mmCIF file of C-alpha atoms and ligand atoms in Angstrom:
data_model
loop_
_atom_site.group_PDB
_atom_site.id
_atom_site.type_symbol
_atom_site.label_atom_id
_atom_site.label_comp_id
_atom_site.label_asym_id
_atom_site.label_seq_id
_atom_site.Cartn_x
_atom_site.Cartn_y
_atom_site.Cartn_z
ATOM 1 C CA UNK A 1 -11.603 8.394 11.005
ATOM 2 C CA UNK A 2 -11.319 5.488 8.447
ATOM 3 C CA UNK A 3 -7.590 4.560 9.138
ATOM 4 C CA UNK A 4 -6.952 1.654 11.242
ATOM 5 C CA UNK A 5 -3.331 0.595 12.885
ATOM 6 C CA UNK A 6 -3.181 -3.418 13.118
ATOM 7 C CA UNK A 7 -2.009 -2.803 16.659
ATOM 8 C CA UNK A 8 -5.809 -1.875 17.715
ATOM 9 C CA UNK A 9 -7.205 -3.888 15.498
ATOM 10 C CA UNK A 10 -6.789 -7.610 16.325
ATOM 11 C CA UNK A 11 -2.991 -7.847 17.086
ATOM 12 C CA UNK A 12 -2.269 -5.557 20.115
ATOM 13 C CA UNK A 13 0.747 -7.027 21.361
ATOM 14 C CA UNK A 14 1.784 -9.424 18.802
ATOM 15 C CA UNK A 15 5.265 -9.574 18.274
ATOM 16 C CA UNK A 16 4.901 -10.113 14.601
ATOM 17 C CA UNK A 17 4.075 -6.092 14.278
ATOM 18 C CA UNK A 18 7.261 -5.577 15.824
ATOM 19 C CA UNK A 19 9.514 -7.663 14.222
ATOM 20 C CA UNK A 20 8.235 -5.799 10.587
ATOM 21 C CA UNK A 21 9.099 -2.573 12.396
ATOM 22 C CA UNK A 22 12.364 -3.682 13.135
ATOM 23 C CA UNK A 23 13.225 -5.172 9.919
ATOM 24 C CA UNK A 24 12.270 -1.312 8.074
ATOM 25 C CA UNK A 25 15.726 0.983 7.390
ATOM 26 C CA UNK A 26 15.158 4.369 7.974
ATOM 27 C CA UNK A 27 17.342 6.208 5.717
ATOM 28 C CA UNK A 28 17.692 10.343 6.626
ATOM 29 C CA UNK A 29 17.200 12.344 3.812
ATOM 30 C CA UNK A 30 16.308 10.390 0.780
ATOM 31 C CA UNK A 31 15.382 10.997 -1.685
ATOM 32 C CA UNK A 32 15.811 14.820 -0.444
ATOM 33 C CA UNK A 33 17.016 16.367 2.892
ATOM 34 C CA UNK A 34 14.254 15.993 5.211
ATOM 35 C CA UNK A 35 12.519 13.390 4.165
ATOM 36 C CA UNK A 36 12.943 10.139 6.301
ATOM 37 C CA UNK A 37 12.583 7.420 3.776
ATOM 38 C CA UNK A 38 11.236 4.026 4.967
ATOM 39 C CA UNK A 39 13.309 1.224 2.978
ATOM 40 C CA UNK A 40 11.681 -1.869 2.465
ATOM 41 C CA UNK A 41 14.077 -3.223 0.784
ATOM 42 C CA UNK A 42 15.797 -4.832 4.474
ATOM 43 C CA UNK A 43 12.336 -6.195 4.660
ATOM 44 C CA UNK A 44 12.329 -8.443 1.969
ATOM 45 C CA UNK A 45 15.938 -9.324 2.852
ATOM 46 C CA UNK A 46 14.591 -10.893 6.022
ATOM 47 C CA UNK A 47 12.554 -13.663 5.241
ATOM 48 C CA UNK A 48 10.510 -13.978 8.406
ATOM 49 C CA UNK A 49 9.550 -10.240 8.367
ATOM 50 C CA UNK A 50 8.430 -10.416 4.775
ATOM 51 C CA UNK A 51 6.401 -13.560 5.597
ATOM 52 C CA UNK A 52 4.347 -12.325 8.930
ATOM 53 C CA UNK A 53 3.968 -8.947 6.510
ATOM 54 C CA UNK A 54 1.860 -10.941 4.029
ATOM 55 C CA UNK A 55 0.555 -13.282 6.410
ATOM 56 C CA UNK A 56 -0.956 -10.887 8.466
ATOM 57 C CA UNK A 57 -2.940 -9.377 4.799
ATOM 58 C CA UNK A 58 -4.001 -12.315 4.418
ATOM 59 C CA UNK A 59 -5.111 -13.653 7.276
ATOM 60 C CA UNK A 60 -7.099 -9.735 7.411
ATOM 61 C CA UNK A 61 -8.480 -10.231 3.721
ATOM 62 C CA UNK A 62 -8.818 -14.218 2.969
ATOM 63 C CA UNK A 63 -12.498 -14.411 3.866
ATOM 64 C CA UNK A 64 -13.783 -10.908 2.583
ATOM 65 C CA UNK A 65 -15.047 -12.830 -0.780
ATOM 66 C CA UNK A 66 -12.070 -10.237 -2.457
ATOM 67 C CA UNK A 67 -11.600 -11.365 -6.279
ATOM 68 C CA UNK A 68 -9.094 -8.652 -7.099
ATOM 69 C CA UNK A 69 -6.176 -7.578 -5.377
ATOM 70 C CA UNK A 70 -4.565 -4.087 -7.013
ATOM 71 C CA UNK A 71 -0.869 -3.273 -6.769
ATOM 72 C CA UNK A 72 0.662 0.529 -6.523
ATOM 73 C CA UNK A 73 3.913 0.778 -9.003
ATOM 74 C CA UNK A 74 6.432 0.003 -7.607
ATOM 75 C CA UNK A 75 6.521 -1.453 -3.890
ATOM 76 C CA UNK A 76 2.736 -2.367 -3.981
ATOM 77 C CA UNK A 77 4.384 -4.857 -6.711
ATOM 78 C CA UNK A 78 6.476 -6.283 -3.874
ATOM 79 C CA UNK A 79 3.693 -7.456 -1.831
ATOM 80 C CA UNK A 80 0.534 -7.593 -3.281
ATOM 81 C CA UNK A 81 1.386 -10.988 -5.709
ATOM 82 C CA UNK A 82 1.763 -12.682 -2.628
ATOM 83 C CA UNK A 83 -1.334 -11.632 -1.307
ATOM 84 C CA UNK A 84 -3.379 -12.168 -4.382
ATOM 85 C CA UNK A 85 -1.773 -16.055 -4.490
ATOM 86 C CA UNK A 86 -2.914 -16.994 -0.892
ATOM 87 C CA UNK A 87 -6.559 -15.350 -0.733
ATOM 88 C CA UNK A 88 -7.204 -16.980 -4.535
ATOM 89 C CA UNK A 89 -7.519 -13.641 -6.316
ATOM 90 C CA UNK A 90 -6.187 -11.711 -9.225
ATOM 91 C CA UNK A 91 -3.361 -9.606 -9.352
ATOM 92 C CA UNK A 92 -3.684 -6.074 -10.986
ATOM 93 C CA UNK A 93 -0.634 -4.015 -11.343
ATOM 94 C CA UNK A 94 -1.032 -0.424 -11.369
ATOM 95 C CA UNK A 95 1.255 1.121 -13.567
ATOM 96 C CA UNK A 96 2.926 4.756 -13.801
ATOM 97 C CA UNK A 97 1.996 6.291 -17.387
ATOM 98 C CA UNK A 98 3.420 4.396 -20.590
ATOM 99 C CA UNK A 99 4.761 1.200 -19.058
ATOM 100 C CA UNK A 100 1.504 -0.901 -20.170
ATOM 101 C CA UNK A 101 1.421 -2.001 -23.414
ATOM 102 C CA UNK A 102 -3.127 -3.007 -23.711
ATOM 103 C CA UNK A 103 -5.762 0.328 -23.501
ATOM 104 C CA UNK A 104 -5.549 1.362 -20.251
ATOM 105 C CA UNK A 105 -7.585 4.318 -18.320
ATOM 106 C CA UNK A 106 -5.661 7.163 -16.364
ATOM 107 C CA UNK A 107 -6.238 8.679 -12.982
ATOM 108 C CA UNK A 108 -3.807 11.681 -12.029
ATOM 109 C CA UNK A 109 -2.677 12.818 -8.794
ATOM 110 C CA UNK A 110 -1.021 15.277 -6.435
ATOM 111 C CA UNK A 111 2.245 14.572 -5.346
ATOM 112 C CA UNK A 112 3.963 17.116 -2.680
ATOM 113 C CA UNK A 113 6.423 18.660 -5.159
ATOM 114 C CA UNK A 114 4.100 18.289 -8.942
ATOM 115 C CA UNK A 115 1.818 15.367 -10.115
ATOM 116 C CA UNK A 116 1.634 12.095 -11.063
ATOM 117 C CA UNK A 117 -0.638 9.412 -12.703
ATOM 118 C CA UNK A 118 -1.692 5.794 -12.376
ATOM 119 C CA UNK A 119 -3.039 3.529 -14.727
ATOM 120 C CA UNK A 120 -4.848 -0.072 -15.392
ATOM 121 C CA UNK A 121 -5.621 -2.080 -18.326
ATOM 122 C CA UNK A 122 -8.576 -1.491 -19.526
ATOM 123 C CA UNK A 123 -10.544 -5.333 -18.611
ATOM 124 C CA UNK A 124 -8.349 -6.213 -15.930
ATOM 125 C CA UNK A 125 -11.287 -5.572 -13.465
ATOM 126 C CA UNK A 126 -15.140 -6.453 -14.228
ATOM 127 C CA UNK A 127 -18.201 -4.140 -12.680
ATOM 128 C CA UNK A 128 -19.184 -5.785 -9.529
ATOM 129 C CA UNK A 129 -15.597 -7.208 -8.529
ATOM 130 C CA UNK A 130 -14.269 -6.668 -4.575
ATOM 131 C CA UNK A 131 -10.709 -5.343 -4.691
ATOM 132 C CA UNK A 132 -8.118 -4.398 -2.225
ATOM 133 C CA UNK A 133 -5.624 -2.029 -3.108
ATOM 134 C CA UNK A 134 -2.001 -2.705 -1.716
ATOM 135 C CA UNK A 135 0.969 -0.128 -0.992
ATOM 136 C CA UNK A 136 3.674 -0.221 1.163
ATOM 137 C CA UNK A 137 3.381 2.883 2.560
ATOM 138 C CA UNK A 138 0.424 6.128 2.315
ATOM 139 C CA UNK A 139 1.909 9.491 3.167
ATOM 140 C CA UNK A 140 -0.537 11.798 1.629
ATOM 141 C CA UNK A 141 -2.968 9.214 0.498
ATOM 142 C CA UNK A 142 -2.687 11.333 -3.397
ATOM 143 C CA UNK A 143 -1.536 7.567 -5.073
ATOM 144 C CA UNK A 144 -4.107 5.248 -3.072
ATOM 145 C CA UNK A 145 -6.790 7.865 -4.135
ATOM 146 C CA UNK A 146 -5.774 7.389 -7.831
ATOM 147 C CA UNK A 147 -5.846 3.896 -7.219
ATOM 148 C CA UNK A 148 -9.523 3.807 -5.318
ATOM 149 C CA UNK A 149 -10.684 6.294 -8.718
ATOM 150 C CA UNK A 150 -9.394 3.762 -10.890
ATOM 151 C CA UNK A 151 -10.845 0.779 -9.608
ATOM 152 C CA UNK A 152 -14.375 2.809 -8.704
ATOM 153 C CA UNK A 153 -14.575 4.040 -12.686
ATOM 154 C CA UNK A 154 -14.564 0.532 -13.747
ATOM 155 C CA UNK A 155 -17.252 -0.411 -10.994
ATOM 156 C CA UNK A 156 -15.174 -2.550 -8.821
ATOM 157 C CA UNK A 157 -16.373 -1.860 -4.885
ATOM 158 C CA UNK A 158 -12.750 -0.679 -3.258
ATOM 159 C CA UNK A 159 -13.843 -2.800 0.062
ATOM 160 C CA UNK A 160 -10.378 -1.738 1.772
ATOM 161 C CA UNK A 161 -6.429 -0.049 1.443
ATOM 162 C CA UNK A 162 -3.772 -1.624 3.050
ATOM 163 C CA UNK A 163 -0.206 -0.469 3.414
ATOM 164 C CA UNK A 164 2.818 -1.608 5.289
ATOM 165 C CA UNK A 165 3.903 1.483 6.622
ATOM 166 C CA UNK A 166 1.706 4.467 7.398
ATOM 167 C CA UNK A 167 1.291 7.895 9.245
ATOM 168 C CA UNK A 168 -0.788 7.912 12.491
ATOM 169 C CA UNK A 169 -2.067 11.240 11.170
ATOM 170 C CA UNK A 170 -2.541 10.662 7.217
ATOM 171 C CA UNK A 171 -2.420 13.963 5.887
ATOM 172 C CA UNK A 172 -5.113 12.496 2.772
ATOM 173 C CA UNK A 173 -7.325 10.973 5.275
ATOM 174 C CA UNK A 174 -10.330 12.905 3.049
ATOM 175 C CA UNK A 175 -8.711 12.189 -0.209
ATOM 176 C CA UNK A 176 -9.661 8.285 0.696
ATOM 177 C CA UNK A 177 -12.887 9.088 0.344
ATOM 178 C CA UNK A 178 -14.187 7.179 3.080
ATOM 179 C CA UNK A 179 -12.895 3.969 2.196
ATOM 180 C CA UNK A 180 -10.965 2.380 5.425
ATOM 181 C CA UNK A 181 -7.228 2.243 5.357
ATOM 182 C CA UNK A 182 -5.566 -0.619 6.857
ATOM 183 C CA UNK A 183 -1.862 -0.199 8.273
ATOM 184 C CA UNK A 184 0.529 -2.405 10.040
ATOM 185 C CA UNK A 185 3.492 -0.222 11.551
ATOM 186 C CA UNK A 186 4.431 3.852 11.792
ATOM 187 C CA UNK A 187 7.182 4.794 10.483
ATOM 188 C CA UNK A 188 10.413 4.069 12.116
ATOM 189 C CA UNK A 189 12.191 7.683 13.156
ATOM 190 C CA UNK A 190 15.269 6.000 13.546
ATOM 191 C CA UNK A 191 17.605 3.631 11.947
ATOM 192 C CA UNK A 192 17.814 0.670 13.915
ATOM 193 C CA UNK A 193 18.808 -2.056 11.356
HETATM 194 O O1 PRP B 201 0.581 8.761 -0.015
HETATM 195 P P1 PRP B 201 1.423 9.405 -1.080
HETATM 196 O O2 PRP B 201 1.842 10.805 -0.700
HETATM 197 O O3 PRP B 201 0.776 9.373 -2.417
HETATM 198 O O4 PRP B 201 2.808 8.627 -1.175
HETATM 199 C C1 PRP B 201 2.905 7.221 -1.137
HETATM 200 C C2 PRP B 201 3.521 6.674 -2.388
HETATM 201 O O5 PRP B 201 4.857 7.196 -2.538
HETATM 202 C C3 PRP B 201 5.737 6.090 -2.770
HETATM 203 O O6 PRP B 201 5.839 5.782 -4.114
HETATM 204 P P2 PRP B 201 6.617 6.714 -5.172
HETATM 205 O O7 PRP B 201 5.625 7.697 -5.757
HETATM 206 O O8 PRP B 201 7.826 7.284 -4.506
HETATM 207 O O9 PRP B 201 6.963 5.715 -6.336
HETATM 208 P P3 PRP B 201 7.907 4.403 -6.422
HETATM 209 O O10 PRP B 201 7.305 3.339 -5.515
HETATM 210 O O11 PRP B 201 7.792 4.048 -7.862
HETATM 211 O O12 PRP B 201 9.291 4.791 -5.977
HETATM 212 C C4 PRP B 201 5.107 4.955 -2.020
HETATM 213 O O13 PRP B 201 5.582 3.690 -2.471
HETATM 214 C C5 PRP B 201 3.637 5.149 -2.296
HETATM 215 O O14 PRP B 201 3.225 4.550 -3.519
HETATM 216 N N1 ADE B 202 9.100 8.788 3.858
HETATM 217 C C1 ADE B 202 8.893 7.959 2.818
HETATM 218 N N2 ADE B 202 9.573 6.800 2.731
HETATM 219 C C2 ADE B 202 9.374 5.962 1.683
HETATM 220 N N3 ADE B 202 8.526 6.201 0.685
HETATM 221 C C3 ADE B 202 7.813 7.342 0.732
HETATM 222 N N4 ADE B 202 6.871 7.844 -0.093
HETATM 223 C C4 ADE B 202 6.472 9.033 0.399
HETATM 224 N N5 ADE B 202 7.103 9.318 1.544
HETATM 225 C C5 ADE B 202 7.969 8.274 1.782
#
């Protein structure tokens, strides 16, 4: 088991954990019935949520000697600039197919209804780098493993994921690879905002 909740890890008890909890909408079948989609939108409405959220990355990732910090299209793009600014690293965005414009390389990937595919500019990472990869949330870990391929083809070492929001039982555990999995809060069952 490579998946870690911030709650055992350091910060049992603190109330910041809670407070980003609180500050997710749960909205009941979105995008389709049955799915209970975690909306971080009312997170980044509430500036002191949004603020402990990258604080606590950061605090987790600013001495780790990490010179690249990766970004998920599109809500890893909501946290991971922020991340990359305060630890002194680059930002990489991961992009869904066609959207950038330089050579890029392609990783597909299994999505619970068909398949989709990440990509990166080719250059944007160098052999050797240390990268984190940043999502709000991993349900079947299918995009962070795209993400992990992407950044391993180039030879950049994948040192850790972290995500917002994640299952205490990530269905893609294996499809990590290994590589540890940092998460902050479940998901919220209920809408409490
Ligand atoms: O662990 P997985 O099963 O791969 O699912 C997690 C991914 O799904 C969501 O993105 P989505 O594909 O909905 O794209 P979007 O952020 O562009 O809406 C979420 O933001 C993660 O990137
Ligand atoms: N339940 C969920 N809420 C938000 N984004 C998701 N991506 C995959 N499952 C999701």
């Amino acid at each position: 088991m490579v998946e870690m909740f911030a709650a055992e890890n350091g910060l049992k008890g603190d109330p910041r954990l809670q407070a980003i909890s609180n500050a997710i909408r749960v909205v009941p079948h979105f995008p389709k019935q049955g799915i209970m989609f975690q909306d971080i939108t009312t997170l980044l409405l509430d500036h002191k949520a949004f603020k402990h959220t990258v604080d606590i990355f950061v605090d987790r990732y600013k001495d780790m000697d990490i010179s690249v910090v990766a970004g998920v299209e599109a809500r890893g793009f909501m946290f991971g600039p922020s991340i990359a600014l305060a630890i002194g690293a680059k930002f990489v965005p991961l992009r869904k197919p066609k959207k950038l414009p330089g050579e890029v390389i392609a990783e597909a990937y299994e999505l619970e209804y068909g398949r989709d595919c990440l990509e990166m500019h080719v250059g944007a990472v160098e052999a050797g780098e240390r990268a984190i990869v940043i999502d709000d949330l991993v349900a079947t870990g299918g995009t962070l493993s795209a993400a992990i391929r992407l950044l391993e083809r180039v030879g950049a070492q994948v040192v850790e994921c972290g995500c917002v929001i994640g299952l205490r039982e990530v269905k893609g555990q294996l499809r990590l690879n290994g590589k540890p999995l940092y998460i902050l809060v479940e998901p919220r069952e209920i809408d409490g905002c």
